[in-house]
Structures are given as C-alpha cells and as structure tokens.
XYZ file of C-alpha atoms in Angstrom:
279
model
C -4.844 -19.681 -6.829
C -2.650 -18.991 -3.833
C 1.235 -18.854 -4.262
C 3.264 -19.485 -1.088
C 6.942 -18.412 -0.402
C 8.949 -20.003 2.621
C 12.124 -19.455 4.084
C 12.927 -20.465 7.890
C 10.246 -18.901 10.010
C 8.689 -16.915 7.491
C 5.783 -17.652 5.079
C 4.678 -15.508 2.515
C 1.248 -15.708 0.729
C 0.238 -13.907 -2.439
C -2.843 -14.261 -4.530
C -1.952 -12.841 -7.987
C -5.832 -12.874 -8.889
C -6.811 -10.343 -6.484
C -4.441 -7.064 -7.767
C -1.451 -9.178 -7.136
C -1.503 -8.749 -3.567
C 0.761 -9.873 -0.761
C -1.916 -11.523 1.520
C -0.281 -12.842 4.286
C 3.358 -12.219 6.266
C 3.470 -14.722 8.957
C 6.638 -14.450 10.998
C 7.284 -17.468 13.678
C 3.750 -18.060 13.923
C 2.733 -14.381 14.115
C 0.408 -12.648 11.259
C 1.626 -9.319 10.573
C -0.687 -8.067 7.853
C -4.193 -7.207 8.299
C -6.699 -9.347 6.301
C -10.516 -9.241 6.327
C -12.076 -12.612 8.203
C -15.358 -11.895 6.689
C -13.658 -12.386 2.980
C -10.964 -14.741 3.338
C -10.242 -18.103 5.129
C -7.051 -18.869 6.733
C -5.695 -20.377 3.465
C -6.352 -17.082 1.746
C -9.084 -18.293 -0.463
C -12.313 -16.548 -1.161
C -14.435 -14.778 -3.883
C -11.940 -12.822 -5.615
C -13.713 -10.237 -8.301
C -12.761 -7.235 -9.800
C -14.604 -4.479 -8.071
C -15.461 -0.903 -9.068
C -17.667 2.011 -7.876
C -17.310 4.536 -5.059
C -15.330 4.357 -2.188
C -18.180 2.989 -0.053
C -18.166 0.156 -2.629
C -14.710 -0.847 -2.091
C -14.280 -4.609 -0.994
C -10.946 -4.119 1.109
C -9.628 -7.843 1.507
C -6.643 -6.379 3.219
C -2.603 -7.114 2.655
C -0.382 -5.064 0.694
C -0.934 -3.969 -2.959
C 0.414 -1.268 -5.437
C -1.902 1.952 -6.592
C -1.152 4.951 -8.788
C -1.000 8.490 -7.128
C -2.139 10.905 -6.652
C -5.539 9.951 -5.523
C -8.270 12.253 -6.620
C -11.845 12.308 -8.542
C -11.212 15.940 -10.164
C -9.939 14.976 -13.600
C -7.979 12.218 -15.568
C -4.404 12.971 -13.858
C -5.949 11.583 -10.438
C -6.549 7.881 -9.703
C -10.187 7.639 -8.756
C -9.973 4.537 -6.421
C -10.105 2.394 -4.835
C -12.045 0.487 -5.921
C -10.674 0.091 -9.240
C -11.374 -3.518 -11.629
C -7.725 -3.406 -13.087
C -4.646 -2.430 -10.668
C -6.634 -2.896 -7.338
C -8.769 -6.178 -7.640
C -7.966 -7.505 -11.497
C -6.235 -10.698 -11.886
C -2.335 -10.541 -12.416
C -0.396 -12.937 -14.569
C 2.087 -14.768 -12.351
C 5.680 -16.079 -12.631
C 7.717 -17.834 -10.182
C 11.541 -18.077 -10.399
C 12.952 -19.433 -6.947
C 12.876 -17.103 -4.309
C 10.946 -14.596 -6.305
C 7.248 -14.351 -7.465
C 6.486 -11.648 -10.097
C 2.980 -10.445 -10.703
C 2.129 -8.470 -13.703
C -1.250 -6.632 -14.026
C -3.631 -6.027 -17.353
C -3.088 -2.700 -19.026
C -5.159 -0.337 -17.570
C -6.894 2.196 -19.837
C -7.551 4.994 -17.609
C -4.309 5.373 -16.086
C -2.212 4.014 -19.267
C -0.374 2.035 -16.581
C 0.539 -1.800 -16.290
C 1.992 -2.911 -13.164
C 4.570 -5.329 -12.096
C 5.063 -6.468 -8.453
C 8.211 -8.831 -7.946
C 8.181 -10.321 -4.260
C 11.634 -12.046 -3.099
C 11.636 -13.668 0.173
C 14.945 -13.043 1.950
C 16.709 -14.637 5.353
C 15.390 -11.588 7.463
C 12.490 -10.200 5.678
C 11.367 -9.847 1.926
C 12.032 -7.168 -0.983
C 9.274 -5.712 -3.352
C 10.206 -4.614 -6.498
C 7.436 -2.553 -8.059
C 7.422 -1.052 -11.766
C 4.659 0.859 -13.707
C 5.054 1.140 -17.379
C 3.103 3.367 -19.857
C 1.645 0.849 -22.009
C -0.596 4.022 -23.656
C 0.152 6.038 -26.871
C -0.193 9.287 -24.391
C 2.278 10.785 -22.112
C 1.184 10.193 -18.535
C 2.276 11.332 -15.028
C 1.932 9.141 -12.123
C 3.816 8.074 -9.022
C 3.793 4.407 -7.543
C 1.910 4.202 -4.134
C 2.514 1.021 -2.329
C 0.051 0.386 0.716
C 0.824 -2.325 3.380
C -2.342 -3.113 5.926
C -1.651 -3.775 9.255
C -3.807 -4.666 12.464
C -4.568 -1.492 14.591
C -3.639 -1.206 18.017
C 0.175 -0.302 17.858
C 2.307 2.486 17.514
C 3.969 3.701 14.272
C 7.613 4.743 14.681
C 9.144 6.588 11.457
C 12.884 7.956 10.893
C 12.957 11.909 10.272
C 15.624 13.553 8.189
C 13.652 16.971 9.160
C 10.431 17.555 11.251
C 8.201 17.828 8.389
C 5.000 16.163 8.770
C 1.453 17.195 7.448
C -2.448 16.510 7.700
C -3.604 15.015 4.525
C -7.006 13.479 5.537
C -9.191 14.261 8.398
C -12.275 11.878 8.007
C -13.127 12.025 11.780
C -10.005 13.797 12.691
C -6.428 14.558 12.268
C -4.086 11.523 13.446
C -2.018 12.776 17.010
C 2.032 12.474 16.655
C 4.891 13.455 18.426
C 8.185 14.246 16.948
C 11.000 12.957 19.326
C 14.282 14.013 17.602
C 14.625 12.083 14.448
C 11.622 10.024 14.856
C 7.879 10.263 14.276
C 5.667 8.316 16.619
C 1.740 7.951 15.953
C 0.338 6.247 18.684
C -2.675 3.871 18.774
C -5.917 5.913 18.623
C -9.431 5.809 17.299
C -9.483 8.041 14.303
C -10.076 8.048 10.702
C -7.228 10.148 8.900
C -3.891 10.154 7.310
C -0.551 11.695 7.849
C 1.894 12.820 5.291
C 5.641 12.779 6.140
C 7.644 15.060 3.703
C 10.688 14.758 6.170
C 10.752 11.074 6.090
C 14.220 9.540 6.277
C 13.205 6.315 4.424
C 12.039 3.954 7.041
C 8.971 2.893 8.886
C 8.431 0.642 11.463
C 5.057 -1.106 13.117
C 5.561 -3.891 15.625
C 7.970 -6.627 14.053
C 7.895 -4.797 10.432
C 10.283 -2.339 8.957
C 9.811 -1.073 5.527
C 13.011 0.628 4.147
C 12.900 2.780 0.882
C 15.071 5.392 -1.121
C 13.944 9.078 -0.953
C 14.894 11.346 -4.274
C 15.731 14.866 -2.681
C 15.231 16.467 -6.062
C 12.148 14.420 -6.574
C 8.587 15.698 -6.702
C 6.266 13.455 -4.550
C 2.259 13.627 -4.232
C 0.323 14.929 -1.260
C 2.340 18.067 -0.424
C 5.627 16.119 -0.859
C 5.224 12.960 1.049
C 7.462 9.913 0.248
C 5.868 8.082 3.303
C 2.016 8.366 4.844
C 0.197 6.783 7.563
C -3.331 6.183 7.747
C -5.461 5.116 10.779
C -8.952 3.861 10.651
C -11.455 2.222 13.154
C -15.045 0.943 12.816
C -17.877 3.693 12.692
C -21.526 3.561 13.642
C -22.112 4.711 9.785
C -20.023 5.220 6.865
C -18.159 8.544 6.210
C -20.199 10.341 3.559
C -17.455 12.899 3.213
C -15.375 9.985 2.217
C -17.435 8.447 -0.420
C -19.293 6.473 2.045
C -15.813 4.591 3.322
C -17.205 2.200 5.794
C -14.077 1.040 7.855
C -14.253 -2.788 8.753
C -11.675 -2.805 11.433
C -8.861 -1.067 13.288
C -6.453 -0.727 10.496
C -3.066 0.945 10.337
C -1.584 1.472 6.618
C 2.080 2.093 6.135
C 2.324 4.122 2.595
C 5.287 4.507 0.410
C 5.372 6.633 -2.732
C 7.890 7.078 -5.578
C 8.206 10.182 -7.077
C 5.809 11.801 -9.630
C 7.292 10.495 -13.051
C 6.202 11.736 -16.698
C 6.183 8.788 -18.648
C 6.726 9.005 -22.587
C 4.828 5.617 -24.250
C 6.796 2.516 -23.149
C 8.564 4.303 -20.218
C 8.728 2.981 -16.726
C 8.939 4.108 -13.218
C 10.204 2.003 -10.385
C 10.410 1.734 -6.776
C 12.033 -0.778 -4.180
C 10.684 -1.453 -0.703
C 13.050 -3.781 1.742
C 10.993 -5.365 4.579
C 12.950 -6.456 7.345
C 11.743 -8.449 10.188
C 12.255 -8.191 14.129
C-alpha cells in the first residue's frame, strides 16, 4: 500500500510496508530522491519483503529511511545492517491524521527498539519526527540515524560551525571535499566512501533539498562524533568484498543525519527532528 501526501507543488509517497520509507519527494514535477527502477515502478509498487543477510544481500529500494547507529559487526551494541528484516525492510503500521502520516515498526529483538516515523507535509517542504523506544527489558544504547538517498551527479553543500571533517569509509577511496569558510563542499565524483562532519552547523543541501536539524553540543555522536555524514557511491565492475560484497546499483548520494547516542532504560525513548525545505 502506498500513502500519498499532496500540497501545492509537492507530493510525498510513503510505503509503510517497506521499513516505513519515504520513497518519493516530487517537487514541481521533479523527483528529488533516488529510487531503484529495477525494483519499483513509477507508482512505487513492487515486491516488498523483509530482507536479511550480508551487505551484498541488501535489496536497496531507495528513498528516506531510519536506522539505528552505530553500525558494525563486532558485537550486540552495533547494528549489523543493512539488510535488516525489521527496522529497514519490515512492515510498519500506519496512521494518517490530516497532513501527517505516522509509521511504526514492529519491536526489533536484536536492538530492543521500536521506531516511529511521523512525516508532515508543509507549505515549503516536510518534517520528519523520528522516535526510537526501548521496548525490551534490558538497557540499550543507540542513536537515531536517518538516511536520505538522492541521485548522484551534484555537489553536496553543508554548513560548518567549525572545520571538522573526517574520513569514515574508503570503499574505493575517500571522497574529495573543500572547506570554503563556513561551508563544506563535496563535488560529484566516482568514489565509494563516506565523510563524517563533526563540525556541522545543522544543515546540508543537495540540489533543491535542504535538511536542517539540531546538534547537541554536549551530545556524544557515533562515528567520531558526526551528527552529519555524506556517502557517495557509483556502479562497480564487481562487488566490494571489503564492504560485505556491497554492489552499488547507481550513482547515489546519501545525506545522513544522526542523533546523539542515548542510554535507554526499558520504556525510554530518544527522538530526532529533521526539517526538509525545498527551493
């Protein structure tokens, strides 16, 4: 089932069955998110199914989704995904209330979390209100991690409050970038890799889309203290064995916004709000 939100020149397409994804942001007839044409039609319909395994087994439909951080494969305090059959690709319950659609995951036994993604359409964009609740009987420590996939080929521009940028993943290399005063610029390039931005000022732009978010100066963030991360990928002649046989399907840019790591007692929540504005 696809749920649509419309206002003026903006149309949002949501698929609760597929990890609570926002699969389409269409503004003035232009699609701003990347979606996998091999898996989805223009109507966003496809064969949705929970997906598990290694990174190379991940079925990347696209869009905007929420994951737990930190990512890793070394122990129970790291999220060994994607793929993930509950939070990333499992069915979410859905409720609509006017301009807001709220999608809620099933409880995830591995992380102990249940996710809620509330998406509200606005006059100039939309708002993501994200929540993770510890529904287990144990204490857990996680951060919310929202990933927005866009088609590659453009430059990423992000605001900086200090010029702190770190290399996090170098699949085929570290993405090149420049710091121009209080702005980080990541030009288009054929590389598979990720930058972390500990010095983010709380906004990042790509094309017509700008994401804004709060940064807690006292918070502890995953990945060397990065509330913002930028991932680039492009098709390769063969999968990357060092990244779990990841096989990039296209040129993709990911804008990744993270909340602080939070220790959650049973029943306790953590939240993250992202405002998307469209130019």
